[in-house]
Amino acid sequence: MYKPYITLIKEMFPNAKISIDRFHLVQLINRAFNKLRIIVMNKQDERMYNKLKKYWKLLLKNSCELSSNKEKRGKCLNINIYQKKIQ
């Protein structure tokens, strides 16, 4: 959650319990993940940078939802690969 908001709530309502809903928690995690992914991407060589840029959405997927039979030809990978192997 937004830090100044939490601080204000604690000042105005000292006995209140602060809860964060699932949507905002997932949003916070995704934003942090994206910031970290971009930092890591910028430290990589061009080949790895392109992999991280092209396949970043697979990192967000639930591993149970990744296809083990959906083949993809990645030009930056230069091989045929399945989603589960990119993990």
mmCIF file of N, CA and C in Angstrom:
data_model
loop_
_atom_site.group_PDB
_atom_site.id
_atom_site.type_symbol
_atom_site.label_atom_id
_atom_site.label_comp_id
_atom_site.label_asym_id
_atom_site.label_seq_id
_atom_site.Cartn_x
_atom_site.Cartn_y
_atom_site.Cartn_z
ATOM 1 N N MET A 1 0.835 -1.180 0.000
ATOM 2 C CA MET A 1 0.000 0.000 0.000
ATOM 3 C C MET A 1 0.877 1.238 0.000
ATOM 4 N N TYR A 2 0.235 2.336 -0.241
ATOM 5 C CA TYR A 2 0.897 3.628 -0.301
ATOM 6 C C TYR A 2 1.340 4.032 1.110
ATOM 7 N N LYS A 3 2.640 4.178 1.302
ATOM 8 C CA LYS A 3 3.219 4.397 2.638
ATOM 9 C C LYS A 3 2.618 5.614 3.368
ATOM 10 N N PRO A 4 2.495 6.792 2.723
ATOM 11 C CA PRO A 4 1.891 7.925 3.438
ATOM 12 C C PRO A 4 0.448 7.648 3.893
ATOM 13 N N TYR A 5 -0.269 6.859 3.124
ATOM 14 C CA TYR A 5 -1.639 6.501 3.492
ATOM 15 C C TYR A 5 -1.640 5.672 4.778
ATOM 16 N N ILE A 6 -0.762 4.707 4.865
ATOM 17 C CA ILE A 6 -0.669 3.859 6.064
ATOM 18 C C ILE A 6 -0.272 4.695 7.279
ATOM 19 N N THR A 7 0.672 5.612 7.085
ATOM 20 C CA THR A 7 1.102 6.490 8.171
ATOM 21 C C THR A 7 -0.053 7.352 8.661
ATOM 22 N N LEU A 8 -0.820 7.904 7.731
ATOM 23 C CA LEU A 8 -1.967 8.742 8.083
ATOM 24 C C LEU A 8 -3.015 7.940 8.861
ATOM 25 N N ILE A 9 -3.300 6.733 8.393
ATOM 26 C CA ILE A 9 -4.284 5.880 9.066
ATOM 27 C C ILE A 9 -3.831 5.571 10.495
ATOM 28 N N LYS A 10 -2.545 5.280 10.673
ATOM 29 C CA LYS A 10 -2.032 4.978 12.010
ATOM 30 C C LYS A 10 -2.142 6.176 12.945
ATOM 31 N N GLU A 11 -1.953 7.390 12.394
ATOM 32 C CA GLU A 11 -2.067 8.604 13.211
ATOM 33 C C GLU A 11 -3.522 8.904 13.561
ATOM 34 N N MET A 12 -4.407 8.794 12.573
ATOM 35 C CA MET A 12 -5.808 9.151 12.771
ATOM 36 C C MET A 12 -6.584 8.075 13.537
ATOM 37 N N PHE A 13 -6.251 6.815 13.304
ATOM 38 C CA PHE A 13 -6.954 5.693 13.922
ATOM 39 C C PHE A 13 -5.935 4.718 14.517
ATOM 40 N N PRO A 14 -5.379 5.042 15.670
ATOM 41 C CA PRO A 14 -4.294 4.227 16.229
ATOM 42 C C PRO A 14 -4.673 2.778 16.546
ATOM 43 N N ASN A 15 -5.935 2.503 16.779
ATOM 44 C CA ASN A 15 -6.350 1.137 17.125
ATOM 45 C C ASN A 15 -6.835 0.340 15.915
ATOM 46 N N ALA A 16 -6.855 0.972 14.767
ATOM 47 C CA ALA A 16 -7.358 0.301 13.560
ATOM 48 C C ALA A 16 -6.359 -0.735 13.064
ATOM 49 N N LYS A 17 -6.902 -1.826 12.547
ATOM 50 C CA LYS A 17 -6.061 -2.833 11.906
ATOM 51 C C LYS A 17 -6.055 -2.552 10.414
ATOM 52 N N ILE A 18 -4.872 -2.504 9.844
ATOM 53 C CA ILE A 18 -4.732 -2.197 8.417
ATOM 54 C C ILE A 18 -4.673 -3.508 7.645
ATOM 55 N N SER A 19 -5.529 -3.614 6.660
ATOM 56 C CA SER A 19 -5.512 -4.809 5.807
ATOM 57 C C SER A 19 -5.315 -4.375 4.360
ATOM 58 N N ILE A 20 -4.679 -5.234 3.624
ATOM 59 C CA ILE A 20 -4.409 -4.956 2.212
ATOM 60 C C ILE A 20 -5.123 -6.020 1.390
ATOM 61 N N ASP A 21 -5.922 -5.580 0.425
ATOM 62 C CA ASP A 21 -6.665 -6.543 -0.388
ATOM 63 C C ASP A 21 -5.739 -7.236 -1.383
ATOM 64 N N ARG A 22 -6.196 -8.352 -1.886
ATOM 65 C CA ARG A 22 -5.381 -9.206 -2.760
ATOM 66 C C ARG A 22 -4.947 -8.464 -4.033
ATOM 67 N N PHE A 23 -5.862 -7.692 -4.624
ATOM 68 C CA PHE A 23 -5.541 -6.972 -5.857
ATOM 69 C C PHE A 23 -4.331 -6.072 -5.661
ATOM 70 N N HIS A 24 -4.353 -5.261 -4.592
ATOM 71 C CA HIS A 24 -3.249 -4.324 -4.377
ATOM 72 C C HIS A 24 -1.960 -5.033 -3.978
ATOM 73 N N LEU A 25 -2.076 -6.148 -3.309
ATOM 74 C CA LEU A 25 -0.894 -6.926 -2.962
ATOM 75 C C LEU A 25 -0.237 -7.496 -4.218
ATOM 76 N N VAL A 26 -1.036 -8.075 -5.104
ATOM 77 C CA VAL A 26 -0.508 -8.625 -6.361
ATOM 78 C C VAL A 26 0.074 -7.501 -7.215
ATOM 79 N N GLN A 27 -0.599 -6.363 -7.246
ATOM 80 C CA GLN A 27 -0.103 -5.211 -8.006
ATOM 81 C C GLN A 27 1.268 -4.772 -7.478
ATOM 82 N N LEU A 28 1.415 -4.712 -6.172
ATOM 83 C CA LEU A 28 2.678 -4.324 -5.549
ATOM 84 C C LEU A 28 3.796 -5.310 -5.891
ATOM 85 N N ILE A 29 3.488 -6.598 -5.835
ATOM 86 C CA ILE A 29 4.470 -7.632 -6.165
ATOM 87 C C ILE A 29 4.869 -7.547 -7.635
ATOM 88 N N ASN A 30 3.896 -7.366 -8.523
ATOM 89 C CA ASN A 30 4.193 -7.263 -9.956
ATOM 90 C C ASN A 30 5.061 -6.053 -10.272
ATOM 91 N N ARG A 31 4.771 -4.935 -9.643
ATOM 92 C CA ARG A 31 5.595 -3.733 -9.870
ATOM 93 C C ARG A 31 7.026 -3.943 -9.386
ATOM 94 N N ALA A 32 7.173 -4.547 -8.215
ATOM 95 C CA ALA A 32 8.516 -4.820 -7.688
ATOM 96 C C ALA A 32 9.255 -5.793 -8.597
ATOM 97 N N PHE A 33 8.548 -6.827 -9.068
ATOM 98 C CA PHE A 33 9.148 -7.798 -9.976
ATOM 99 C C PHE A 33 9.612 -7.117 -11.261
ATOM 100 N N ASN A 34 8.774 -6.248 -11.824
ATOM 101 C CA ASN A 34 9.141 -5.562 -13.059
ATOM 102 C C ASN A 34 10.349 -4.661 -12.872
ATOM 103 N N LYS A 35 10.407 -3.944 -11.755
ATOM 104 C CA LYS A 35 11.570 -3.088 -11.492
ATOM 105 C C LYS A 35 12.844 -3.925 -11.410
ATOM 106 N N LEU A 36 12.769 -5.043 -10.692
ATOM 107 C CA LEU A 36 13.925 -5.931 -10.565
ATOM 108 C C LEU A 36 14.305 -6.537 -11.912
ATOM 109 N N ARG A 37 13.300 -6.952 -12.684
ATOM 110 C CA ARG A 37 13.562 -7.540 -14.003
ATOM 111 C C ARG A 37 14.288 -6.537 -14.899
ATOM 112 N N ILE A 38 13.883 -5.293 -14.874
ATOM 113 C CA ILE A 38 14.508 -4.261 -15.712
ATOM 114 C C ILE A 38 15.944 -3.997 -15.259
ATOM 115 N N ILE A 39 16.175 -3.975 -13.945
ATOM 116 C CA ILE A 39 17.542 -3.790 -13.430
ATOM 117 C C ILE A 39 18.432 -4.933 -13.902
ATOM 118 N N VAL A 40 17.932 -6.167 -13.787
ATOM 119 C CA VAL A 40 18.698 -7.339 -14.222
ATOM 120 C C VAL A 40 18.917 -7.297 -15.730
ATOM 121 N N MET A 41 17.891 -6.935 -16.489
ATOM 122 C CA MET A 41 18.011 -6.865 -17.952
ATOM 123 C C MET A 41 19.115 -5.899 -18.368
ATOM 124 N N ASN A 42 19.169 -4.753 -17.708
ATOM 125 C CA ASN A 42 20.145 -3.730 -18.087
ATOM 126 C C ASN A 42 21.584 -4.125 -17.762
ATOM 127 N N LYS A 43 21.765 -5.148 -16.921
ATOM 128 C CA LYS A 43 23.110 -5.617 -16.583
ATOM 129 C C LYS A 43 23.568 -6.767 -17.477
ATOM 130 N N GLN A 44 22.694 -7.245 -18.360
ATOM 131 C CA GLN A 44 22.993 -8.414 -19.187
ATOM 132 C C GLN A 44 23.537 -8.011 -20.553
ATOM 133 N N ASP A 45 24.143 -8.988 -21.225
ATOM 134 C CA ASP A 45 24.551 -8.761 -22.603
ATOM 135 C C ASP A 45 23.292 -8.735 -23.482
ATOM 136 N N GLU A 46 23.459 -8.370 -24.727
ATOM 137 C CA GLU A 46 22.309 -8.162 -25.617
ATOM 138 C C GLU A 46 21.465 -9.426 -25.786
ATOM 139 N N ARG A 47 22.111 -10.579 -25.874
ATOM 140 C CA ARG A 47 21.382 -11.832 -26.100
ATOM 141 C C ARG A 47 20.462 -12.161 -24.913
ATOM 142 N N MET A 48 21.005 -12.090 -23.705
ATOM 143 C CA MET A 48 20.198 -12.368 -22.518
ATOM 144 C C MET A 48 19.148 -11.282 -22.312
ATOM 145 N N TYR A 49 19.494 -10.047 -22.607
ATOM 146 C CA TYR A 49 18.539 -8.932 -22.513
ATOM 147 C C TYR A 49 17.319 -9.218 -23.381
ATOM 148 N N ASN A 50 17.555 -9.681 -24.611
ATOM 149 C CA ASN A 50 16.445 -9.978 -25.523
ATOM 150 C C ASN A 50 15.582 -11.128 -25.018
ATOM 151 N N LYS A 51 16.207 -12.138 -24.408
ATOM 152 C CA LYS A 51 15.437 -13.252 -23.843
ATOM 153 C C LYS A 51 14.521 -12.751 -22.732
ATOM 154 N N LEU A 52 15.095 -11.964 -21.822
ATOM 155 C CA LEU A 52 14.305 -11.456 -20.703
ATOM 156 C C LEU A 52 13.201 -10.514 -21.175
ATOM 157 N N LYS A 53 13.468 -9.781 -22.236
ATOM 158 C CA LYS A 53 12.462 -8.854 -22.759
ATOM 159 C C LYS A 53 11.335 -9.609 -23.452
ATOM 160 N N LYS A 54 11.688 -10.639 -24.204
ATOM 161 C CA LYS A 54 10.686 -11.342 -24.997
ATOM 162 C C LYS A 54 9.826 -12.282 -24.156
ATOM 163 N N TYR A 55 10.416 -12.956 -23.181
ATOM 164 C CA TYR A 55 9.709 -14.002 -22.454
ATOM 165 C C TYR A 55 9.326 -13.616 -21.022
ATOM 166 N N TRP A 56 9.298 -12.329 -20.696
ATOM 167 C CA TRP A 56 9.043 -11.921 -19.326
ATOM 168 C C TRP A 56 7.657 -12.321 -18.833
ATOM 169 N N LYS A 57 6.677 -12.399 -19.714
ATOM 170 C CA LYS A 57 5.323 -12.759 -19.279
ATOM 171 C C LYS A 57 5.251 -14.204 -18.798
ATOM 172 N N LEU A 58 6.128 -15.058 -19.310
ATOM 173 C CA LEU A 58 6.153 -16.440 -18.844
ATOM 174 C C LEU A 58 6.589 -16.534 -17.380
ATOM 175 N N LEU A 59 7.404 -15.575 -16.937
ATOM 176 C CA LEU A 59 7.847 -15.568 -15.550
ATOM 177 C C LEU A 59 6.694 -15.268 -14.593
ATOM 178 N N LEU A 60 5.661 -14.584 -15.088
ATOM 179 C CA LEU A 60 4.512 -14.237 -14.264
ATOM 180 C C LEU A 60 3.468 -15.341 -14.221
ATOM 181 N N LYS A 61 3.542 -16.274 -15.157
ATOM 182 C CA LYS A 61 2.537 -17.334 -15.236
ATOM 183 C C LYS A 61 2.709 -18.350 -14.114
ATOM 184 N N ASN A 62 1.602 -18.913 -13.703
ATOM 185 C CA ASN A 62 1.620 -20.021 -12.768
ATOM 186 C C ASN A 62 2.263 -21.213 -13.484
ATOM 187 N N SER A 63 3.161 -21.905 -12.822
ATOM 188 C CA SER A 63 3.870 -22.999 -13.491
ATOM 189 C C SER A 63 2.922 -24.094 -13.971
ATOM 190 N N CYS A 64 1.776 -24.237 -13.320
ATOM 191 C CA CYS A 64 0.785 -25.240 -13.752
ATOM 192 C C CYS A 64 0.135 -24.847 -15.082
ATOM 193 N N GLU A 65 0.145 -23.572 -15.391
ATOM 194 C CA GLU A 65 -0.491 -23.087 -16.615
ATOM 195 C C GLU A 65 0.452 -23.069 -17.818
ATOM 196 N N LEU A 66 1.737 -23.318 -17.590
ATOM 197 C CA LEU A 66 2.684 -23.334 -18.698
ATOM 198 C C LEU A 66 2.461 -24.582 -19.538
ATOM 199 N N SER A 67 2.523 -24.410 -20.820
ATOM 200 C CA SER A 67 2.275 -25.522 -21.726
ATOM 201 C C SER A 67 3.552 -26.334 -21.928
ATOM 202 N N SER A 68 3.434 -27.639 -21.848
ATOM 203 C CA SER A 68 4.599 -28.483 -22.111
ATOM 204 C C SER A 68 4.557 -29.038 -23.534
ATOM 205 N N ASN A 69 3.499 -28.729 -24.255
ATOM 206 C CA ASN A 69 3.412 -29.210 -25.632
ATOM 207 C C ASN A 69 3.307 -28.074 -26.650
ATOM 208 N N LYS A 70 3.302 -26.841 -26.176
ATOM 209 C CA LYS A 70 3.227 -25.699 -27.085
ATOM 210 C C LYS A 70 4.652 -25.283 -27.452
ATOM 211 N N GLU A 71 5.058 -25.643 -28.650
ATOM 212 C CA GLU A 71 6.424 -25.378 -29.091
ATOM 213 C C GLU A 71 6.520 -23.969 -29.655
ATOM 214 N N LYS A 72 7.616 -23.336 -29.399
ATOM 215 C CA LYS A 72 7.833 -21.981 -29.874
ATOM 216 C C LYS A 72 9.236 -21.892 -30.448
ATOM 217 N N ARG A 73 9.369 -21.244 -31.567
ATOM 218 C CA ARG A 73 10.687 -21.027 -32.166
ATOM 219 C C ARG A 73 11.111 -19.612 -31.835
ATOM 220 N N GLY A 74 12.081 -19.479 -30.946
ATOM 221 C CA GLY A 74 12.546 -18.162 -30.556
ATOM 222 C C GLY A 74 13.788 -17.785 -31.334
ATOM 223 N N LYS A 75 13.722 -16.644 -32.035
ATOM 224 C CA LYS A 75 14.901 -16.270 -32.830
ATOM 225 C C LYS A 75 16.077 -15.872 -31.942
ATOM 226 N N CYS A 76 15.784 -15.335 -30.752
ATOM 227 C CA CYS A 76 16.907 -14.988 -29.878
ATOM 228 C C CYS A 76 17.457 -16.227 -29.179
ATOM 229 N N LEU A 77 16.626 -17.267 -29.067
ATOM 230 C CA LEU A 77 17.097 -18.515 -28.466
ATOM 231 C C LEU A 77 17.726 -19.433 -29.510
ATOM 232 N N ASN A 78 17.274 -19.295 -30.756
ATOM 233 C CA ASN A 78 17.775 -20.062 -31.890
ATOM 234 C C ASN A 78 17.548 -21.570 -31.731
ATOM 235 N N ILE A 79 16.499 -21.940 -30.998
ATOM 236 C CA ILE A 79 16.132 -23.347 -30.835
ATOM 237 C C ILE A 79 14.617 -23.440 -30.695
ATOM 238 N N ASN A 80 14.094 -24.630 -30.908
ATOM 239 C CA ASN A 80 12.683 -24.874 -30.588
ATOM 240 C C ASN A 80 12.601 -25.160 -29.103
ATOM 241 N N ILE A 81 11.660 -24.516 -28.436
ATOM 242 C CA ILE A 81 11.585 -24.666 -26.995
ATOM 243 C C ILE A 81 10.133 -24.665 -26.534
ATOM 244 N N TYR A 82 9.890 -25.328 -25.429
ATOM 245 C CA TYR A 82 8.565 -25.363 -24.828
ATOM 246 C C TYR A 82 8.516 -24.383 -23.674
ATOM 247 N N GLN A 83 7.320 -23.865 -23.381
ATOM 248 C CA GLN A 83 7.181 -22.871 -22.327
ATOM 249 C C GLN A 83 7.774 -23.335 -21.005
ATOM 250 N N LYS A 84 7.556 -24.572 -20.636
ATOM 251 C CA LYS A 84 8.039 -25.067 -19.336
ATOM 252 C C LYS A 84 9.565 -25.038 -19.237
ATOM 253 N N LYS A 85 10.255 -25.164 -20.356
ATOM 254 C CA LYS A 85 11.721 -25.172 -20.334
ATOM 255 C C LYS A 85 12.294 -23.768 -20.197
ATOM 256 N N ILE A 86 11.509 -22.742 -20.486
ATOM 257 C CA ILE A 86 11.994 -21.362 -20.378
ATOM 258 C C ILE A 86 12.090 -20.931 -18.930
ATOM 259 N N GLN A 87 11.298 -21.527 -18.058
ATOM 260 C CA GLN A 87 11.247 -21.155 -16.645
ATOM 261 C C GLN A 87 12.580 -20.917 -16.061
#
